[in-house]
């Protein structure tokens, strides 16, 4: 059953008092009070120290707690509790958030809090204040220095039990150096960080040249210097902000294009725009890729760590131009963002929009006042001390009489009165003499006091000079600013760019790589690369300081080529996967190439012999084997990644393979016992891929075919003799270069003619090659080897070589016969 209660009746003498208030007036009044509170007590910084009230209270409290850089860290909760209990009666989360921001190097250009623990990241919030610790950073000392020397005014706290500073002395120009952001009622502020050294230079220039213009100051402060680095594109908005207090500029991430894997290029981002985190970038890219508004990205990885810093890797698909993709990323993602400057701060208690010069002038006015008040305070202290020292010196000079006066007095009051009367002392001096310990009554103490007296008089003179001379006061401020810049300044991090011409130029490049003609090169040390166009091959076979180009084929940027191996396989390889070389057609070299092993998986003992274009037209391939078999393969290209082009017998292998340009060429064998045979290519009937070939050269027992290739035009034969028992690549050998015309043609399947005469200790060829002149040789390391003149006799002997020859090649041509096989 519900119980019913009634209110007691009002007393007889109770008079009801009801006020009729207009709702509009009440709302207006309450709103104005709320707006006033937000503007002056929360959101807007003071233009003098650049701090909001909560930030100022945090630094003041930590200084009062003795949490200096040379002390240990304390729990953040302890600091927050002290600030909230004494000065800031608001939520602890607001205090902790402000404290965290002052500890984040990506939020503030010069942090004021030295945080220990998880203080968050641009994407993540910090740990709770019970888990983190903090103390003042070194730069925070510049904000509170000389606060106990009557340099700033104090006001009662919220309950009038304590006092707090209305502003900090701020020897560091915090507002323009660290910037700030805040949203009040009806107004907001957003100030970009700047470089401390540049700002101090502008301040010192303004001290000596008070009528300096914005252009004069911009010679020292050309633009913001963001904590996260990056680039600022376009300086027009910055100039507007410096003149009027409002302006906009674009921030751009710092990115470079590099090979993230041997086959893929990537965009590596190392610096982001101010206020942008990696998670925001990744999320935006994922949305654009899923909606198919952004193409060409295969993967994105965040490899950021504490040692290497920011490292965001965006992998680019093969066939996509990374420069054009980067331009799209700048347009559609926060890799390029805008910053709107709105310099609103409190000046004399009123919100004002300030330009660069006004900001600097307000700070300088504050510093002049601080230094003047500090000078007055220090002078007063020095005068007081000098007064005491003068009294002590009087007492020490007549110490016996002083003691007699004290001993003859009835009490301390009488002693003081007699001292004042006899020695003409003040009450303060008399009290100090009465309190003086006996250990001061020594000759040494007198010397110390006289020295101190002189120093105090000199100090008072210097302080009086500062107070009397405005120029000297300004010089003191200038010198102190220079010391602050020297102590806490760091180099500029943000690069300033006049315009976005680079991005515009990149945006004009097509996103996908065009299927333009190009050349693919293979070097003797196994490096692969392609040109950036169909450069006409020159006459060079490789630079003198690099290995020679042993194979070159024509292709297109989005086409395929074949890699021929010693097991008679052709492996398909996409040209887009190869690194691009700069145009060096007259003398190509592959210092920027990548090893074959990055593209082709070889079996044990398998070697790469050369390259071939995968075309279904033309004469096809010509191959020669170790056992002297020759085969011409029909131009048949199956739709597979690899296939066999010859059926080899057990123990046999391919020693040379080349793509024929026509049938009007000579096929050539050179054997290990110094025999050379060449015959017309049309003497060999083309076969299918499964054929085993026909007899090419007759080889005696125990010997082998050392080289096979194609000869056309003016050519030379390079041979090197040595011992068959030596390990391959260890014997220098005796080298001979002979014009190819010295060797007559013989029929296919014969033994050929002698091409090298062995001397004592020589029984085999350790190297053989034939091709167009001039020939160039290289060692296994790629170093160039000088060859003798091409005037050797057909059956003559060689001359000792400087080092073992690993490869030889003639001029680069469109269809180049491969040299000796390259280890994969």
PDB file of C-alpha atoms in Angstrom, residues 482-732:
ATOM      1  CA  UNK A 482      70.625  35.190 -27.346  1.00  0.00           C
ATOM      2  CA  UNK A 483      71.524  32.921 -24.437  1.00  0.00           C
ATOM      3  CA  UNK A 484      68.076  31.294 -24.551  1.00  0.00           C
ATOM      4  CA  UNK A 485      68.452  30.597 -28.283  1.00  0.00           C
ATOM      5  CA  UNK A 486      71.927  29.165 -27.725  1.00  0.00           C
ATOM      6  CA  UNK A 487      70.720  26.901 -24.907  1.00  0.00           C
ATOM      7  CA  UNK A 488      67.411  25.636 -26.252  1.00  0.00           C
ATOM      8  CA  UNK A 489      67.528  26.320 -29.996  1.00  0.00           C
ATOM      9  CA  UNK A 490      67.587  23.544 -32.597  1.00  0.00           C
ATOM     10  CA  UNK A 491      68.013  23.552 -36.404  1.00  0.00           C
ATOM     11  CA  UNK A 492      65.019  24.100 -38.658  1.00  0.00           C
ATOM     12  CA  UNK A 493      63.005  20.966 -39.443  1.00  0.00           C
ATOM     13  CA  UNK A 494      60.457  22.186 -41.986  1.00  0.00           C
ATOM     14  CA  UNK A 495      61.455  22.926 -45.594  1.00  0.00           C
ATOM     15  CA  UNK A 496      59.854  26.006 -47.153  1.00  0.00           C
ATOM     16  CA  UNK A 497      58.895  25.850 -50.837  1.00  0.00           C
ATOM     17  CA  UNK A 498      57.788  28.851 -52.865  1.00  0.00           C
ATOM     18  CA  UNK A 499      55.145  26.927 -54.825  1.00  0.00           C
ATOM     19  CA  UNK A 500      53.831  23.454 -55.565  1.00  0.00           C
ATOM     20  CA  UNK A 501      55.496  23.208 -58.964  1.00  0.00           C
ATOM     21  CA  UNK A 502      57.024  19.819 -58.173  1.00  0.00           C
ATOM     22  CA  UNK A 503      53.661  18.244 -57.427  1.00  0.00           C
ATOM     23  CA  UNK A 504      52.078  19.870 -60.487  1.00  0.00           C
ATOM     24  CA  UNK A 505      54.833  18.531 -62.716  1.00  0.00           C
ATOM     25  CA  UNK A 506      54.428  15.046 -61.227  1.00  0.00           C
ATOM     26  CA  UNK A 507      50.678  15.216 -61.705  1.00  0.00           C
ATOM     27  CA  UNK A 508      51.210  15.673 -65.454  1.00  0.00           C
ATOM     28  CA  UNK A 509      53.000  12.317 -65.636  1.00  0.00           C
ATOM     29  CA  UNK A 510      50.652   9.416 -66.542  1.00  0.00           C
ATOM     30  CA  UNK A 511      49.884   7.087 -63.637  1.00  0.00           C
ATOM     31  CA  UNK A 512      50.697   3.906 -65.564  1.00  0.00           C
ATOM     32  CA  UNK A 513      54.087   3.376 -67.189  1.00  0.00           C
ATOM     33  CA  UNK A 514      53.724   3.579 -70.970  1.00  0.00           C
ATOM     34  CA  UNK A 515      54.621   0.518 -73.015  1.00  0.00           C
ATOM     35  CA  UNK A 516      57.546   2.322 -74.657  1.00  0.00           C
ATOM     36  CA  UNK A 517      60.424   0.514 -76.374  1.00  0.00           C
ATOM     37  CA  UNK A 518      63.493  -0.095 -74.251  1.00  0.00           C
ATOM     38  CA  UNK A 519      66.691  -2.119 -74.051  1.00  0.00           C
ATOM     39  CA  UNK A 520      67.379  -4.811 -71.450  1.00  0.00           C
ATOM     40  CA  UNK A 521      71.002  -5.431 -70.427  1.00  0.00           C
ATOM     41  CA  UNK A 522      72.794  -8.309 -68.716  1.00  0.00           C
ATOM     42  CA  UNK A 523      76.284  -7.756 -67.329  1.00  0.00           C
ATOM     43  CA  UNK A 524      79.063 -10.273 -66.785  1.00  0.00           C
ATOM     44  CA  UNK A 525      78.587 -10.112 -62.993  1.00  0.00           C
ATOM     45  CA  UNK A 526      74.925 -11.011 -63.363  1.00  0.00           C
ATOM     46  CA  UNK A 527      73.232  -7.611 -63.075  1.00  0.00           C
ATOM     47  CA  UNK A 528      69.972  -6.908 -64.904  1.00  0.00           C
ATOM     48  CA  UNK A 529      68.534  -3.507 -65.827  1.00  0.00           C
ATOM     49  CA  UNK A 530      66.578  -1.726 -68.525  1.00  0.00           C
ATOM     50  CA  UNK A 531      66.810   1.657 -70.164  1.00  0.00           C
ATOM     51  CA  UNK A 532      64.172   4.358 -69.881  1.00  0.00           C
ATOM     52  CA  UNK A 533      63.526   4.336 -73.616  1.00  0.00           C
ATOM     53  CA  UNK A 534      64.723   2.886 -76.896  1.00  0.00           C
ATOM     54  CA  UNK A 535      68.187   4.388 -76.702  1.00  0.00           C
ATOM     55  CA  UNK A 536      70.321   3.604 -79.720  1.00  0.00           C
ATOM     56  CA  UNK A 537      73.134   1.300 -78.567  1.00  0.00           C
ATOM     57  CA  UNK A 538      76.523   2.923 -78.745  1.00  0.00           C
ATOM     58  CA  UNK A 539      79.950   1.489 -79.250  1.00  0.00           C
ATOM     59  CA  UNK A 540      80.882   0.854 -75.650  1.00  0.00           C
ATOM     60  CA  UNK A 541      80.917  -2.596 -74.171  1.00  0.00           C
ATOM     61  CA  UNK A 542      80.983  -1.298 -70.636  1.00  0.00           C
ATOM     62  CA  UNK A 543      82.856   1.297 -68.651  1.00  0.00           C
ATOM     63  CA  UNK A 544      86.461   0.746 -67.789  1.00  0.00           C
ATOM     64  CA  UNK A 545      85.592   0.616 -64.103  1.00  0.00           C
ATOM     65  CA  UNK A 546      82.707  -1.797 -64.492  1.00  0.00           C
ATOM     66  CA  UNK A 547      81.911  -5.238 -65.873  1.00  0.00           C
ATOM     67  CA  UNK A 548      80.996  -5.602 -69.541  1.00  0.00           C
ATOM     68  CA  UNK A 549      77.516  -5.908 -71.054  1.00  0.00           C
ATOM     69  CA  UNK A 550      77.381  -9.457 -72.362  1.00  0.00           C
ATOM     70  CA  UNK A 551      73.774  -9.539 -73.570  1.00  0.00           C
ATOM     71  CA  UNK A 552      71.262  -6.941 -74.761  1.00  0.00           C
ATOM     72  CA  UNK A 553      67.785  -7.387 -76.246  1.00  0.00           C
ATOM     73  CA  UNK A 554      65.047  -5.074 -77.410  1.00  0.00           C
ATOM     74  CA  UNK A 555      61.703  -5.101 -75.609  1.00  0.00           C
ATOM     75  CA  UNK A 556      59.012  -2.779 -74.286  1.00  0.00           C
ATOM     76  CA  UNK A 557      58.496  -1.482 -70.761  1.00  0.00           C
ATOM     77  CA  UNK A 558      55.436  -3.668 -70.196  1.00  0.00           C
ATOM     78  CA  UNK A 559      56.700  -6.622 -72.238  1.00  0.00           C
ATOM     79  CA  UNK A 560      58.480  -9.894 -71.386  1.00  0.00           C
ATOM     80  CA  UNK A 561      61.927 -11.275 -72.132  1.00  0.00           C
ATOM     81  CA  UNK A 562      63.451 -14.730 -71.761  1.00  0.00           C
ATOM     82  CA  UNK A 563      66.458 -15.773 -69.689  1.00  0.00           C
ATOM     83  CA  UNK A 564      68.327 -18.731 -71.235  1.00  0.00           C
ATOM     84  CA  UNK A 565      70.068 -21.140 -68.852  1.00  0.00           C
ATOM     85  CA  UNK A 566      72.662 -23.887 -69.209  1.00  0.00           C
ATOM     86  CA  UNK A 567      69.977 -26.581 -68.722  1.00  0.00           C
ATOM     87  CA  UNK A 568      68.264 -25.488 -71.911  1.00  0.00           C
ATOM     88  CA  UNK A 569      65.483 -23.617 -70.133  1.00  0.00           C
ATOM     89  CA  UNK A 570      63.957 -20.270 -71.018  1.00  0.00           C
ATOM     90  CA  UNK A 571      62.512 -18.403 -68.023  1.00  0.00           C
ATOM     91  CA  UNK A 572      59.977 -15.653 -68.675  1.00  0.00           C
ATOM     92  CA  UNK A 573      60.739 -12.331 -66.995  1.00  0.00           C
ATOM     93  CA  UNK A 574      58.650  -9.144 -66.935  1.00  0.00           C
ATOM     94  CA  UNK A 575      60.593  -6.072 -68.020  1.00  0.00           C
ATOM     95  CA  UNK A 576      58.659  -3.826 -65.611  1.00  0.00           C
ATOM     96  CA  UNK A 577      60.260  -5.633 -62.687  1.00  0.00           C
ATOM     97  CA  UNK A 578      63.739  -4.534 -63.743  1.00  0.00           C
ATOM     98  CA  UNK A 579      65.349  -1.351 -62.408  1.00  0.00           C
ATOM     99  CA  UNK A 580      65.591   1.583 -64.802  1.00  0.00           C
ATOM    100  CA  UNK A 581      68.939   3.056 -65.798  1.00  0.00           C
ATOM    101  CA  UNK A 582      69.559   6.697 -66.722  1.00  0.00           C
ATOM    102  CA  UNK A 583      70.263   7.346 -70.434  1.00  0.00           C
ATOM    103  CA  UNK A 584      73.867   6.233 -71.055  1.00  0.00           C
ATOM    104  CA  UNK A 585      73.473   4.823 -74.537  1.00  0.00           C
ATOM    105  CA  UNK A 586      76.998   5.621 -75.682  1.00  0.00           C
ATOM    106  CA  UNK A 587      78.525   3.653 -72.842  1.00  0.00           C
ATOM    107  CA  UNK A 588      75.956   1.691 -70.829  1.00  0.00           C
ATOM    108  CA  UNK A 589      76.890   0.325 -67.419  1.00  0.00           C
ATOM    109  CA  UNK A 590      74.796  -1.509 -64.840  1.00  0.00           C
ATOM    110  CA  UNK A 591      75.899  -0.075 -61.505  1.00  0.00           C
ATOM    111  CA  UNK A 592      72.199   0.485 -60.781  1.00  0.00           C
ATOM    112  CA  UNK A 593      71.129  -3.004 -61.804  1.00  0.00           C
ATOM    113  CA  UNK A 594      69.948  -5.877 -59.618  1.00  0.00           C
ATOM    114  CA  UNK A 595      71.327  -9.441 -59.383  1.00  0.00           C
ATOM    115  CA  UNK A 596      69.786 -12.211 -61.445  1.00  0.00           C
ATOM    116  CA  UNK A 597      69.094 -14.198 -58.294  1.00  0.00           C
ATOM    117  CA  UNK A 598      66.403 -11.648 -57.386  1.00  0.00           C
ATOM    118  CA  UNK A 599      64.406 -12.559 -60.497  1.00  0.00           C
ATOM    119  CA  UNK A 600      65.286 -16.124 -61.527  1.00  0.00           C
ATOM    120  CA  UNK A 601      65.359 -19.235 -59.337  1.00  0.00           C
ATOM    121  CA  UNK A 602      68.128 -21.564 -60.634  1.00  0.00           C
ATOM    122  CA  UNK A 603      68.750 -25.188 -59.851  1.00  0.00           C
ATOM    123  CA  UNK A 604      72.046 -26.461 -58.463  1.00  0.00           C
ATOM    124  CA  UNK A 605      74.802 -26.008 -61.075  1.00  0.00           C
ATOM    125  CA  UNK A 606      72.511 -24.104 -63.462  1.00  0.00           C
ATOM    126  CA  UNK A 607      73.881 -20.908 -65.028  1.00  0.00           C
ATOM    127  CA  UNK A 608      72.392 -18.012 -66.992  1.00  0.00           C
ATOM    128  CA  UNK A 609      73.792 -17.711 -70.530  1.00  0.00           C
ATOM    129  CA  UNK A 610      71.989 -14.710 -71.986  1.00  0.00           C
ATOM    130  CA  UNK A 611      68.741 -12.969 -72.847  1.00  0.00           C
ATOM    131  CA  UNK A 612      66.256 -13.394 -75.657  1.00  0.00           C
ATOM    132  CA  UNK A 613      63.254 -11.447 -76.836  1.00  0.00           C
ATOM    133  CA  UNK A 614      60.063 -13.540 -76.781  1.00  0.00           C
ATOM    134  CA  UNK A 615      58.927 -13.103 -80.343  1.00  0.00           C
ATOM    135  CA  UNK A 616      57.072 -15.570 -82.549  1.00  0.00           C
ATOM    136  CA  UNK A 617      58.714 -14.080 -85.655  1.00  0.00           C
ATOM    137  CA  UNK A 618      62.277 -14.309 -86.927  1.00  0.00           C
ATOM    138  CA  UNK A 619      64.866 -17.061 -87.268  1.00  0.00           C
ATOM    139  CA  UNK A 620      64.582 -18.168 -83.622  1.00  0.00           C
ATOM    140  CA  UNK A 621      67.327 -19.294 -81.215  1.00  0.00           C
ATOM    141  CA  UNK A 622      70.672 -21.012 -81.832  1.00  0.00           C
ATOM    142  CA  UNK A 623      72.178 -23.190 -79.081  1.00  0.00           C
ATOM    143  CA  UNK A 624      75.441 -25.067 -78.733  1.00  0.00           C
ATOM    144  CA  UNK A 625      76.154 -27.740 -76.098  1.00  0.00           C
ATOM    145  CA  UNK A 626      79.175 -29.027 -74.248  1.00  0.00           C
ATOM    146  CA  UNK A 627      79.229 -32.176 -76.412  1.00  0.00           C
ATOM    147  CA  UNK A 628      79.293 -30.160 -79.640  1.00  0.00           C
ATOM    148  CA  UNK A 629      75.591 -30.358 -80.501  1.00  0.00           C
ATOM    149  CA  UNK A 630      74.039 -27.421 -82.315  1.00  0.00           C
ATOM    150  CA  UNK A 631      70.342 -26.626 -82.577  1.00  0.00           C
ATOM    151  CA  UNK A 632      68.182 -23.968 -84.129  1.00  0.00           C
ATOM    152  CA  UNK A 633      64.849 -23.576 -82.359  1.00  0.00           C
ATOM    153  CA  UNK A 634      61.678 -22.476 -84.115  1.00  0.00           C
ATOM    154  CA  UNK A 635      60.335 -19.124 -82.768  1.00  0.00           C
ATOM    155  CA  UNK A 636      57.649 -20.769 -80.658  1.00  0.00           C
ATOM    156  CA  UNK A 637      56.732 -19.033 -77.373  1.00  0.00           C
ATOM    157  CA  UNK A 638      54.392 -21.041 -75.129  1.00  0.00           C
ATOM    158  CA  UNK A 639      52.141 -19.386 -72.565  1.00  0.00           C
ATOM    159  CA  UNK A 640      54.178 -20.571 -69.584  1.00  0.00           C
ATOM    160  CA  UNK A 641      56.629 -19.094 -67.076  1.00  0.00           C
ATOM    161  CA  UNK A 642      59.481 -21.395 -68.194  1.00  0.00           C
ATOM    162  CA  UNK A 643      60.016 -24.127 -70.778  1.00  0.00           C
ATOM    163  CA  UNK A 644      62.752 -26.260 -72.355  1.00  0.00           C
ATOM    164  CA  UNK A 645      64.139 -25.429 -75.792  1.00  0.00           C
ATOM    165  CA  UNK A 646      66.404 -28.506 -76.228  1.00  0.00           C
ATOM    166  CA  UNK A 647      66.474 -32.120 -75.112  1.00  0.00           C
ATOM    167  CA  UNK A 648      69.876 -32.726 -73.544  1.00  0.00           C
ATOM    168  CA  UNK A 649      71.581 -36.072 -73.077  1.00  0.00           C
ATOM    169  CA  UNK A 650      72.889 -37.082 -69.676  1.00  0.00           C
ATOM    170  CA  UNK A 651      75.977 -35.072 -68.736  1.00  0.00           C
ATOM    171  CA  UNK A 652      75.493 -32.525 -71.492  1.00  0.00           C
ATOM    172  CA  UNK A 653      74.690 -28.836 -71.018  1.00  0.00           C
ATOM    173  CA  UNK A 654      74.248 -25.703 -73.094  1.00  0.00           C
ATOM    174  CA  UNK A 655      77.409 -23.573 -73.323  1.00  0.00           C
ATOM    175  CA  UNK A 656      76.051 -20.818 -75.560  1.00  0.00           C
ATOM    176  CA  UNK A 657      72.665 -19.561 -76.731  1.00  0.00           C
ATOM    177  CA  UNK A 658      71.750 -16.541 -78.798  1.00  0.00           C
ATOM    178  CA  UNK A 659      68.750 -15.104 -80.628  1.00  0.00           C
ATOM    179  CA  UNK A 660      69.422 -14.969 -84.360  1.00  0.00           C
ATOM    180  CA  UNK A 661      68.797 -11.745 -86.217  1.00  0.00           C
ATOM    181  CA  UNK A 662      69.009 -13.391 -89.630  1.00  0.00           C
ATOM    182  CA  UNK A 663      70.216 -16.590 -91.310  1.00  0.00           C
ATOM    183  CA  UNK A 664      73.155 -14.771 -92.923  1.00  0.00           C
ATOM    184  CA  UNK A 665      75.421 -15.294 -89.922  1.00  0.00           C
ATOM    185  CA  UNK A 666      78.084 -17.801 -88.911  1.00  0.00           C
ATOM    186  CA  UNK A 667      77.707 -20.214 -86.013  1.00  0.00           C
ATOM    187  CA  UNK A 668      80.974 -20.801 -84.177  1.00  0.00           C
ATOM    188  CA  UNK A 669      82.333 -23.408 -81.725  1.00  0.00           C
ATOM    189  CA  UNK A 670      85.604 -23.195 -79.779  1.00  0.00           C
ATOM    190  CA  UNK A 671      86.721 -26.326 -77.924  1.00  0.00           C
ATOM    191  CA  UNK A 672      88.866 -26.778 -74.840  1.00  0.00           C
ATOM    192  CA  UNK A 673      91.730 -28.293 -76.866  1.00  0.00           C
ATOM    193  CA  UNK A 674      92.050 -25.140 -79.006  1.00  0.00           C
ATOM    194  CA  UNK A 675      89.950 -26.036 -82.090  1.00  0.00           C
ATOM    195  CA  UNK A 676      87.654 -23.502 -83.800  1.00  0.00           C
ATOM    196  CA  UNK A 677      84.869 -24.329 -86.253  1.00  0.00           C
ATOM    197  CA  UNK A 678      82.445 -21.946 -87.899  1.00  0.00           C
ATOM    198  CA  UNK A 679      79.786 -22.636 -90.506  1.00  0.00           C
ATOM    199  CA  UNK A 680      76.739 -20.918 -91.990  1.00  0.00           C
ATOM    200  CA  UNK A 681      73.616 -20.866 -89.846  1.00  0.00           C
ATOM    201  CA  UNK A 682      71.437 -22.004 -92.758  1.00  0.00           C
ATOM    202  CA  UNK A 683      73.249 -25.370 -92.660  1.00  0.00           C
ATOM    203  CA  UNK A 684      71.285 -26.182 -89.484  1.00  0.00           C
ATOM    204  CA  UNK A 685      67.604 -27.039 -89.986  1.00  0.00           C
ATOM    205  CA  UNK A 686      65.291 -25.471 -87.373  1.00  0.00           C
ATOM    206  CA  UNK A 687      63.610 -27.891 -84.937  1.00  0.00           C
ATOM    207  CA  UNK A 688      60.813 -27.765 -82.454  1.00  0.00           C
ATOM    208  CA  UNK A 689      61.341 -27.262 -78.758  1.00  0.00           C
ATOM    209  CA  UNK A 690      61.527 -31.014 -78.113  1.00  0.00           C
ATOM    210  CA  UNK A 691      64.300 -31.678 -80.631  1.00  0.00           C
ATOM    211  CA  UNK A 692      67.805 -32.687 -79.553  1.00  0.00           C
ATOM    212  CA  UNK A 693      69.774 -30.858 -82.264  1.00  0.00           C
ATOM    213  CA  UNK A 694      72.396 -32.099 -84.722  1.00  0.00           C
ATOM    214  CA  UNK A 695      76.180 -32.527 -84.723  1.00  0.00           C
ATOM    215  CA  UNK A 696      77.935 -29.189 -84.688  1.00  0.00           C
ATOM    216  CA  UNK A 697      81.652 -29.899 -84.085  1.00  0.00           C
ATOM    217  CA  UNK A 698      83.541 -33.172 -83.678  1.00  0.00           C
ATOM    218  CA  UNK A 699      85.145 -33.290 -80.225  1.00  0.00           C
ATOM    219  CA  UNK A 700      87.902 -35.680 -79.214  1.00  0.00           C
ATOM    220  CA  UNK A 701      87.601 -37.811 -76.100  1.00  0.00           C
ATOM    221  CA  UNK A 702      88.115 -35.932 -72.848  1.00  0.00           C
ATOM    222  CA  UNK A 703      87.531 -32.530 -74.426  1.00  0.00           C
ATOM    223  CA  UNK A 704      84.480 -30.253 -74.523  1.00  0.00           C
ATOM    224  CA  UNK A 705      83.035 -27.244 -76.318  1.00  0.00           C
ATOM    225  CA  UNK A 706      84.227 -24.190 -74.374  1.00  0.00           C
ATOM    226  CA  UNK A 707      82.204 -21.541 -76.217  1.00  0.00           C
ATOM    227  CA  UNK A 708      79.411 -21.236 -78.794  1.00  0.00           C
ATOM    228  CA  UNK A 709      78.018 -18.120 -80.424  1.00  0.00           C
ATOM    229  CA  UNK A 710      77.222 -16.183 -83.564  1.00  0.00           C
ATOM    230  CA  UNK A 711      79.714 -14.302 -85.732  1.00  0.00           C
ATOM    231  CA  UNK A 712      78.855 -11.469 -88.129  1.00  0.00           C
ATOM    232  CA  UNK A 713      80.844  -8.583 -89.556  1.00  0.00           C
ATOM    233  CA  UNK A 714      84.355  -7.673 -88.393  1.00  0.00           C
ATOM    234  CA  UNK A 715      85.122  -9.904 -85.440  1.00  0.00           C
ATOM    235  CA  UNK A 716      88.010 -11.144 -83.324  1.00  0.00           C
ATOM    236  CA  UNK A 717      88.751 -14.346 -81.421  1.00  0.00           C
ATOM    237  CA  UNK A 718      89.974 -14.089 -77.815  1.00  0.00           C
ATOM    238  CA  UNK A 719      91.562 -17.215 -76.294  1.00  0.00           C
ATOM    239  CA  UNK A 720      93.513 -17.859 -73.105  1.00  0.00           C
ATOM    240  CA  UNK A 721      95.511 -21.048 -72.526  1.00  0.00           C
ATOM    241  CA  UNK A 722      96.462 -22.727 -69.261  1.00  0.00           C
ATOM    242  CA  UNK A 723      96.472 -25.982 -67.355  1.00  0.00           C
ATOM    243  CA  UNK A 724      93.409 -28.216 -67.328  1.00  0.00           C
ATOM    244  CA  UNK A 725      94.181 -29.250 -63.745  1.00  0.00           C
ATOM    245  CA  UNK A 726      93.885 -25.692 -62.374  1.00  0.00           C
ATOM    246  CA  UNK A 727      90.687 -24.661 -60.603  1.00  0.00           C
ATOM    247  CA  UNK A 728      88.385 -22.583 -62.828  1.00  0.00           C
ATOM    248  CA  UNK A 729      89.013 -18.863 -62.457  1.00  0.00           C
ATOM    249  CA  UNK A 730      92.348 -19.230 -60.675  1.00  0.00           C
ATOM    250  CA  UNK A 731      94.801 -19.230 -63.598  1.00  0.00           C
ATOM    251  CA  UNK A 732      95.628 -16.022 -65.424  1.00  0.00           C
TER     252      UNK A 732
END
